[in-house]
Coordinates of C-alpha atoms in Angstrom, one line a residue:
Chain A
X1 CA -9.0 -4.7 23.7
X2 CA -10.8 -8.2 24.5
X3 CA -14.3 -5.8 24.6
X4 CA -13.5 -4.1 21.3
X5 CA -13.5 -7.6 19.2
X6 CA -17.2 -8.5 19.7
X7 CA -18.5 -7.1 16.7
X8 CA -16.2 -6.2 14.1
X9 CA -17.3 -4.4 10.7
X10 CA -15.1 -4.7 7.7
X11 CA -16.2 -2.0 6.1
X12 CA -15.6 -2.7 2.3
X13 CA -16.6 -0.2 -0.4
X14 CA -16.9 -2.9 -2.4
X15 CA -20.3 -3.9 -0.5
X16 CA -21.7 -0.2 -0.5
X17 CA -23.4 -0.3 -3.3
X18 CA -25.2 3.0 -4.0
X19 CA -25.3 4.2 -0.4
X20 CA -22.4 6.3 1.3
X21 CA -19.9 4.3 3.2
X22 CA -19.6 6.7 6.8
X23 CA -23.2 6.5 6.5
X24 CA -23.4 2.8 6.8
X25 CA -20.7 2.8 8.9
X26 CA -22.7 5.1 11.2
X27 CA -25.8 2.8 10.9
X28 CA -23.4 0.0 11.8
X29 CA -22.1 1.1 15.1
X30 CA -25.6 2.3 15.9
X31 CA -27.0 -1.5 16.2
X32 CA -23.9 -2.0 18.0
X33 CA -20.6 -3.0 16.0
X34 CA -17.6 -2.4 18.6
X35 CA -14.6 -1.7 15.8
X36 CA -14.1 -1.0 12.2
X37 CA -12.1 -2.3 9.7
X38 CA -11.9 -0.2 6.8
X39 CA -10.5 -2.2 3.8
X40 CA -10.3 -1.0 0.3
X41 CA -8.8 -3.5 -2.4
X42 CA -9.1 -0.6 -5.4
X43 CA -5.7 0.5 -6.2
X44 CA -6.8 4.9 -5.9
X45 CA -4.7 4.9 -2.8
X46 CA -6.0 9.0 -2.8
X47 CA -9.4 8.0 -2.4
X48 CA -9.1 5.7 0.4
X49 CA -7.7 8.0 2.0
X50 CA -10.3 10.3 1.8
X51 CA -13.1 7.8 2.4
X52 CA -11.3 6.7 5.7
X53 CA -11.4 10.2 7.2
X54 CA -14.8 10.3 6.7
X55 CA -14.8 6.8 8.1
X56 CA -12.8 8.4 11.1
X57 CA -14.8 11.5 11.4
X58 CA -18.5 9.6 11.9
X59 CA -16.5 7.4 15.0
X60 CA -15.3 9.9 16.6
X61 CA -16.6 10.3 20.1
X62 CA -18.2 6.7 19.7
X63 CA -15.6 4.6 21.4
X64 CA -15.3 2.9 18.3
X65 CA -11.4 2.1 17.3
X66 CA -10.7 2.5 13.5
X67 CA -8.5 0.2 11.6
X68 CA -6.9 0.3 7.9
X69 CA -6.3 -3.2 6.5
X70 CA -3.1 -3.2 5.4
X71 CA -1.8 -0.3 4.5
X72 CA -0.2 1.3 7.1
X73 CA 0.8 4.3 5.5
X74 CA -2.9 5.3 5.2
X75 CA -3.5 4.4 8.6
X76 CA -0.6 7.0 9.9
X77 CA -1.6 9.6 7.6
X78 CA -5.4 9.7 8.7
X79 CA -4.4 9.0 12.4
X80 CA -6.3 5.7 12.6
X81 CA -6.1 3.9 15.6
X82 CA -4.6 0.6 14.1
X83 CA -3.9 -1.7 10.9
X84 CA -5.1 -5.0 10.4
X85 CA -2.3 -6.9 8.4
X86 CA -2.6 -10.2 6.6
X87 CA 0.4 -12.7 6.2
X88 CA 1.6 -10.9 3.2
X89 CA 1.5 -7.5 4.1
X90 CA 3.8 -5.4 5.7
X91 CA 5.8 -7.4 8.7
X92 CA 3.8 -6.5 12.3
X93 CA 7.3 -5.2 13.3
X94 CA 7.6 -2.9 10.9
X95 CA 4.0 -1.4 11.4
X96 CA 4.9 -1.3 15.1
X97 CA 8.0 0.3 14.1
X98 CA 5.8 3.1 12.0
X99 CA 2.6 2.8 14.2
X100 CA 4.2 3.2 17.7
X101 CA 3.3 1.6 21.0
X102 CA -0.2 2.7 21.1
X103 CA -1.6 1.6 17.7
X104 CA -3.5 -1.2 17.7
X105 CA -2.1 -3.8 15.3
X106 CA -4.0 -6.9 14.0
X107 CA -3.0 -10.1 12.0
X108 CA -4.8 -12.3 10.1
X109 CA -3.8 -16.2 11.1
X110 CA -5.4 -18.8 8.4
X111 CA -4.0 -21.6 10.5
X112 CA -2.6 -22.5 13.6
X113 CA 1.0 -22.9 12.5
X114 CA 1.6 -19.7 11.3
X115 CA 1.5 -18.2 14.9
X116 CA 4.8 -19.7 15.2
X117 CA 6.1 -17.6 13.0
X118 CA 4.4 -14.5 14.0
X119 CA 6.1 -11.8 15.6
X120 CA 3.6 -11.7 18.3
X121 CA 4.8 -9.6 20.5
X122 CA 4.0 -6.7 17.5
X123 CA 0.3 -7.7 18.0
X124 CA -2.5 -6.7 19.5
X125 CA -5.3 -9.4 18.2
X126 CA -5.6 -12.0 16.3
X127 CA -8.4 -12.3 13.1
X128 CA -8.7 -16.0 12.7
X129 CA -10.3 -17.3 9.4
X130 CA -11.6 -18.1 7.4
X131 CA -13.5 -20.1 9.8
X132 CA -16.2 -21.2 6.7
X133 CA -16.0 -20.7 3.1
X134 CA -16.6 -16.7 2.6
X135 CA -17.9 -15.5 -0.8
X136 CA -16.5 -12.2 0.0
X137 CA -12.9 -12.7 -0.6
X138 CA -12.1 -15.1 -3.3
X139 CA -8.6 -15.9 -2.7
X140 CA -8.9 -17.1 1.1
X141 CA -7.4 -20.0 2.5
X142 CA -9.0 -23.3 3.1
X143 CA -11.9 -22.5 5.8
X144 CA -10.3 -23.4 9.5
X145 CA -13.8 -24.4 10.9
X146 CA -14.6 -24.4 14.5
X147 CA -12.1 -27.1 15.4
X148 CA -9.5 -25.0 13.5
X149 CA -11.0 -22.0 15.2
X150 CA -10.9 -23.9 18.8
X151 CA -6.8 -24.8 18.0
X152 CA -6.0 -20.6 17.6
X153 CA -7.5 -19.9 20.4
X154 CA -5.8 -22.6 22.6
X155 CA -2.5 -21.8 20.7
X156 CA -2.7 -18.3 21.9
X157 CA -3.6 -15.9 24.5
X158 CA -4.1 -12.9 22.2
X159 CA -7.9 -11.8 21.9
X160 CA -9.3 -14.0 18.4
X161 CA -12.1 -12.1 16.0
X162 CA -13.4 -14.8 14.0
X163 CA -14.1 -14.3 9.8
X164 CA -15.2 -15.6 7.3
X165 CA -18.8 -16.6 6.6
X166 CA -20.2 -15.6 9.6
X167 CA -23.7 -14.8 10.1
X168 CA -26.6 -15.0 12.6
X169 CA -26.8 -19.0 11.8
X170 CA -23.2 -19.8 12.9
X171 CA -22.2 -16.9 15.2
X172 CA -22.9 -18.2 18.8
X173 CA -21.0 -21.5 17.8
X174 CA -18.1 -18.9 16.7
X175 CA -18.0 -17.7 20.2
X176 CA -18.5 -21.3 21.8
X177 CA -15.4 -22.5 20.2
X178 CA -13.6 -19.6 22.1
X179 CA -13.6 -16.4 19.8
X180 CA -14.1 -13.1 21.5
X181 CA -16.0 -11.8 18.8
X182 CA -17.0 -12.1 15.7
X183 CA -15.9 -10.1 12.0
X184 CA -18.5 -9.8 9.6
X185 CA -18.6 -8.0 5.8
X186 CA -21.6 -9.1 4.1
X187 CA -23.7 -9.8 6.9
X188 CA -23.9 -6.2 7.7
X189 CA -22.9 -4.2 4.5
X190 CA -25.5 -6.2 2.2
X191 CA -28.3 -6.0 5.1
X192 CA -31.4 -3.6 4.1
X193 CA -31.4 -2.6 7.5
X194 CA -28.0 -2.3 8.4
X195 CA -28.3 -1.2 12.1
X196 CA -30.8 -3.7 12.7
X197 CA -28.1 -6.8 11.4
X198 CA -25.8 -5.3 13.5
X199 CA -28.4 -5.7 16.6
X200 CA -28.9 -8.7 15.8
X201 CA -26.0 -9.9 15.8
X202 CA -24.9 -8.2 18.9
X203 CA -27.9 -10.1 20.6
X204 CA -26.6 -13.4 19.5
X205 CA -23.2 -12.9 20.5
X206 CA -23.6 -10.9 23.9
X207 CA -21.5 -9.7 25.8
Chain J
X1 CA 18.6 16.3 -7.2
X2 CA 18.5 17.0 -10.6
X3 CA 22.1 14.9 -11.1
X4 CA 20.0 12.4 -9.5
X5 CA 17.5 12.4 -12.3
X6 CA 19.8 11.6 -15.2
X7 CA 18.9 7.9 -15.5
X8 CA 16.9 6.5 -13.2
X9 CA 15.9 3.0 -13.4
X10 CA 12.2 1.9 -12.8
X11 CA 13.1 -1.5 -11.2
X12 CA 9.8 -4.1 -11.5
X13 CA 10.2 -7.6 -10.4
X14 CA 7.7 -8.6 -13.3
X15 CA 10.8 -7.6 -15.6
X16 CA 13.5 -9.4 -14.0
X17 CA 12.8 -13.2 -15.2
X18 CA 15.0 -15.8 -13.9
X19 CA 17.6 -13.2 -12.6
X20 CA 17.8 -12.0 -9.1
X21 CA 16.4 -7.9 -8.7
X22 CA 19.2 -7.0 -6.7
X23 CA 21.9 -8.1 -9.7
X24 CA 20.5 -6.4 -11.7
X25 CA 20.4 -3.5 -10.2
X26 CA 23.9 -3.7 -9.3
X27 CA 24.7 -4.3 -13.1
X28 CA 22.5 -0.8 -13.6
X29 CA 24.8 1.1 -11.2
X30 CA 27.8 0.3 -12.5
X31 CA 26.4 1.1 -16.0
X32 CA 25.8 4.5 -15.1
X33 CA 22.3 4.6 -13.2
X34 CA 21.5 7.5 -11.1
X35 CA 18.9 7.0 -9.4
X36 CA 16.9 3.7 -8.6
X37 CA 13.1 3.2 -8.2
X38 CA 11.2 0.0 -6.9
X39 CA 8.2 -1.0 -8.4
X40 CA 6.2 -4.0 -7.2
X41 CA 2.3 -4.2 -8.3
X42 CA 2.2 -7.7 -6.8
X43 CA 0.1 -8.4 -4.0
X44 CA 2.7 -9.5 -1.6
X45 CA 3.7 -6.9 0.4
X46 CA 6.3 -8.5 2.6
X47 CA 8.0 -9.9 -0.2
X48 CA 8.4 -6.5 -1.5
X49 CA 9.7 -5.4 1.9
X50 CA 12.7 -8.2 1.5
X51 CA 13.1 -7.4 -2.0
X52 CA 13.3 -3.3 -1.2
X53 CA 16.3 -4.1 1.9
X54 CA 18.3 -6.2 -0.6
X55 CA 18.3 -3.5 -3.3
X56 CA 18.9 -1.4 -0.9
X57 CA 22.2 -3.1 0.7
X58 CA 23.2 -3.0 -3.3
X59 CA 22.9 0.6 -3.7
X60 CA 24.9 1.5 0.0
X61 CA 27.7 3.7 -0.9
X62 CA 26.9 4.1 -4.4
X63 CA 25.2 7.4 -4.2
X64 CA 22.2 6.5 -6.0
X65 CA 19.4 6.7 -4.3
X66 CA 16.4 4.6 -3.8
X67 CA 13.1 5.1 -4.0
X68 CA 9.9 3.2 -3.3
X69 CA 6.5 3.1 -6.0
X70 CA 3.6 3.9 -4.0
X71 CA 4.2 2.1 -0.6
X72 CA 5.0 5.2 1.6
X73 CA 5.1 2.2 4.4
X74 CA 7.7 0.0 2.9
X75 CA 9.8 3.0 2.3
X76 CA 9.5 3.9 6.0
X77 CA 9.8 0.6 6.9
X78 CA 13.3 0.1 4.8
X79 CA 14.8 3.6 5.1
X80 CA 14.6 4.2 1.4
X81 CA 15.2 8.0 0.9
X82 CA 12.2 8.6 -0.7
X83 CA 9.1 7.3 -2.7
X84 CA 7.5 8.3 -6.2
X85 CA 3.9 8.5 -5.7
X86 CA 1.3 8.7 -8.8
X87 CA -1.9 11.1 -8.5
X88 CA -4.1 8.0 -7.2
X89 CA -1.3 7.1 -4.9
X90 CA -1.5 8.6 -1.2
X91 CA -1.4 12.0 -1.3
X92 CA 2.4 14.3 -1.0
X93 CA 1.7 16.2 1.5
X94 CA 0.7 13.0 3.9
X95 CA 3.9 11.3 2.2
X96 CA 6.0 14.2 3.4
X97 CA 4.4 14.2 6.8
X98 CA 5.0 10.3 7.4
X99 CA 8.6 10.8 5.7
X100 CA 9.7 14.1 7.1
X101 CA 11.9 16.8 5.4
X102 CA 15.0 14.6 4.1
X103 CA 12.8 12.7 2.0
X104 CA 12.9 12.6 -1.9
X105 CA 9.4 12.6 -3.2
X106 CA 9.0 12.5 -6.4
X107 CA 4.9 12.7 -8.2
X108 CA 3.6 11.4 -11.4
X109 CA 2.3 14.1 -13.6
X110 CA 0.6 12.8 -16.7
X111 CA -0.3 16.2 -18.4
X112 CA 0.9 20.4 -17.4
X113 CA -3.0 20.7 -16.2
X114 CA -2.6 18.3 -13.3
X115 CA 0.7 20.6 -12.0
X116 CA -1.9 23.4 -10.9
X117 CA -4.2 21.0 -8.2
X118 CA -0.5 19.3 -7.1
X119 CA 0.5 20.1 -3.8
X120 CA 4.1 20.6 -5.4
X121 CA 5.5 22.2 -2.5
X122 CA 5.8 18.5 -0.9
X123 CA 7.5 17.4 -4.1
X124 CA 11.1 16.9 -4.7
X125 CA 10.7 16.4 -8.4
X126 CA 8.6 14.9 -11.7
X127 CA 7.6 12.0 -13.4
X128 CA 6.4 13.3 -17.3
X129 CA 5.0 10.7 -18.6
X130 CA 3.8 8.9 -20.3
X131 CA 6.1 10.8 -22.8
X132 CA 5.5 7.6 -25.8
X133 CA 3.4 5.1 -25.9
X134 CA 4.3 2.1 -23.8
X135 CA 3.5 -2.0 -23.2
X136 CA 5.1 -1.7 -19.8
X137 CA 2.3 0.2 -18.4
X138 CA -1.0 -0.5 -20.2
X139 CA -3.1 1.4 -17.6
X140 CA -1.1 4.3 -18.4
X141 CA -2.3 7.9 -19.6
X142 CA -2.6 9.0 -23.2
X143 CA 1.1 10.1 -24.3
X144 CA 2.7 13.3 -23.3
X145 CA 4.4 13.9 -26.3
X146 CA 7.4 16.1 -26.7
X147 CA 5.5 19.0 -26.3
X148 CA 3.3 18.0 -23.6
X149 CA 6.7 17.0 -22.1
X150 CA 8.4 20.9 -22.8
X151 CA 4.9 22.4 -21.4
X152 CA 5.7 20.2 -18.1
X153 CA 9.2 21.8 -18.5
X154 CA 8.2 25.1 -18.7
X155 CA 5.5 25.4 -16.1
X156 CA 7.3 24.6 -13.6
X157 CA 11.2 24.9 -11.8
X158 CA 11.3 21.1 -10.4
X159 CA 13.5 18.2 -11.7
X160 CA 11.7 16.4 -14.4
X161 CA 12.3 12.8 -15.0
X162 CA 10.5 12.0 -18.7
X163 CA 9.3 8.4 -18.5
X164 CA 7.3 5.9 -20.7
X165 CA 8.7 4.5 -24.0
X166 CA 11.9 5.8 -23.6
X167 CA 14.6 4.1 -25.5
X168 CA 18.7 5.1 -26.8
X169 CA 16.4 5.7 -30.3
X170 CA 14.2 8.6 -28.4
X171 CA 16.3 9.8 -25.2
X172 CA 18.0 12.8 -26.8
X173 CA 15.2 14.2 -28.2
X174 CA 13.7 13.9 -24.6
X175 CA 16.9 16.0 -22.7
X176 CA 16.4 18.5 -26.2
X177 CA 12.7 19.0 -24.9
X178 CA 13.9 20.0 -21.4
X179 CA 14.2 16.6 -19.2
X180 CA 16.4 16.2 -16.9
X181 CA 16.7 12.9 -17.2
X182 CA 14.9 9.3 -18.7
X183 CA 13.1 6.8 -16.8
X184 CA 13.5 3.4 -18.2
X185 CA 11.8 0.0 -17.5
X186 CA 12.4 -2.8 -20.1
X187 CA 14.9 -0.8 -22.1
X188 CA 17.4 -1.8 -19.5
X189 CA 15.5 -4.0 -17.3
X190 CA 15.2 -6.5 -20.3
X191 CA 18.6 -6.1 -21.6
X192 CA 20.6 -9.2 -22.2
X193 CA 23.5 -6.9 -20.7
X194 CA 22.4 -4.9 -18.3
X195 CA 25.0 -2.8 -17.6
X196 CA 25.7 -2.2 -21.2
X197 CA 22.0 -0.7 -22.1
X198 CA 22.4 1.3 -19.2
X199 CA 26.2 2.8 -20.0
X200 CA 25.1 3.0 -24.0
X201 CA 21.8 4.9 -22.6
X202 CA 23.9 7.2 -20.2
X203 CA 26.4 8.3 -23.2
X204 CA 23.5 9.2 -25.4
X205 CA 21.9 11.4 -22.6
X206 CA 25.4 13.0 -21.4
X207 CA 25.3 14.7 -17.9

């Protein structure tokens, strides 16, 4: 799981501009992205589901999980091999209850306290974030920063992805602080040269 | 089914003010609803999860059933028996897979020509609609009509539930033009008496 988290695309139409999503995807895990969150805020459930088995299709035989943000439904009908939930989605019980044993099952922690409230037992990894202020998704919570970051991983023994803001300035200070990998949108998604932000980022962080 | 289909109640939190949902749902029931449907457009999944268990601990041992909007997930997740899916919503055929055979899935046809690309072997029965003009769906389709409702009718042997506008002034005319049965939102969701609008709705459609 731990290996999986390093570089982590959310892969969000919203950023594809003009160019095909599986085919950024593609260029993605090419320069070295190790899972995909495919997230799609529209509200044409039909055509998510359509763009995540094209999603699904260009990572098969990479090694590269696959994971719907929150809808779980979607993720069971396209065989996905996990959700990603937030704090108002569906309860990580329940998705376990749909997903069975072997889906991987993610949940979003703003801040420290919430894991005790979390059904952790239900999850498989922890997105912690934001750590800084994100353009990319307007209604976050306040940003955790690395101290915040640092307290989650302490807190928990659950592998952490960090989000929220992250780029090539901040990333190895991400993974200083304790993450075991990093989450990126725009980073990647807006990049000319897609596979080569990826790269680049995978230099940064190692592993 | 189609007994099922007489009134069925479009329940919307957005609708329910100060009350609580499950009252008045349980005011609906005893007016003579036959059939209840959750609909929550809010972004807060696991509210809506809460919300659908305590409608449905109202509705055990009623006989009416109860269906979930959209979420094939939270109607997994709550043991609804069924959910009413639109034609962006995920598609029937990956409804009934998730749901299996018992399930009551019902689709959203907006005009006859959209009945020949449904998958309407997956599909218990019809939403026609928007059969009037309506404020309680702005994003809706143009309306149906009655005789874009009696085309619906005639094309095809499912239940059809007419929704959209539908009020004790209109319903007849709807059961002349072949319904089944009415949908209604505000016209008993914003009743001062619930249970009233629904029984005074119920005599006018007979059944």
């Amino acid at each position: 799981m731990r290996e999986h988290m390093r570089l982590y695309l959310v892969a969000d139409p919203a950023f594809a501009g003009t160019r095909r999503l599986p085919d950024i995807v593609a260029a993605a895990v090419r320069g070295g992205v190790t899972m995909v969150q495919l997230r799609d805020k529209g509200d044409h459930v039909g055509r998510f589901v359509q763009e995540a088995r094209a999603v699904r299709q260009v990572l098969e035989g990479t090694g590269v999980p696959l994971i719907i943000n929150d809808r779980v439904d979607v993720a069971h009908a396209i065989g996905a091999d996990g959700v990603h939930l937030g704090q108002r989605d569906l309860p990580v019980r329940d998705a376990r209850r749909l997903l069975g044993r072997e889906a991987i099952i993610g949940l979003s922690i703003e801040q420290a306290a919430q894991l005790a409230h979390a059904d952790l037992a239900a999850v498989d990894y922890l997105g912690a974030g934001p750590v800084f202020a994100t353009a990319t998704k307007p209604d976050a919570a306040p940003p955790l920063g690395l101290d915040g970051l640092a307290a989650i991983r302490t807190a928990c023994g659950l592998p952490v992805v960090a989000i929220g803001g992250l780029s090539l300035d901040n990333a190895a200070g991400v993974i200083a602080a304790g993450a075991d990998g990093i989450a990126v949108v725009s980073a990647v998604m807006a990049a000319h040269d897609v596979t080569h932000a990826a790269a680049q980022l995978r230099a940064r962080i190692g592993g």
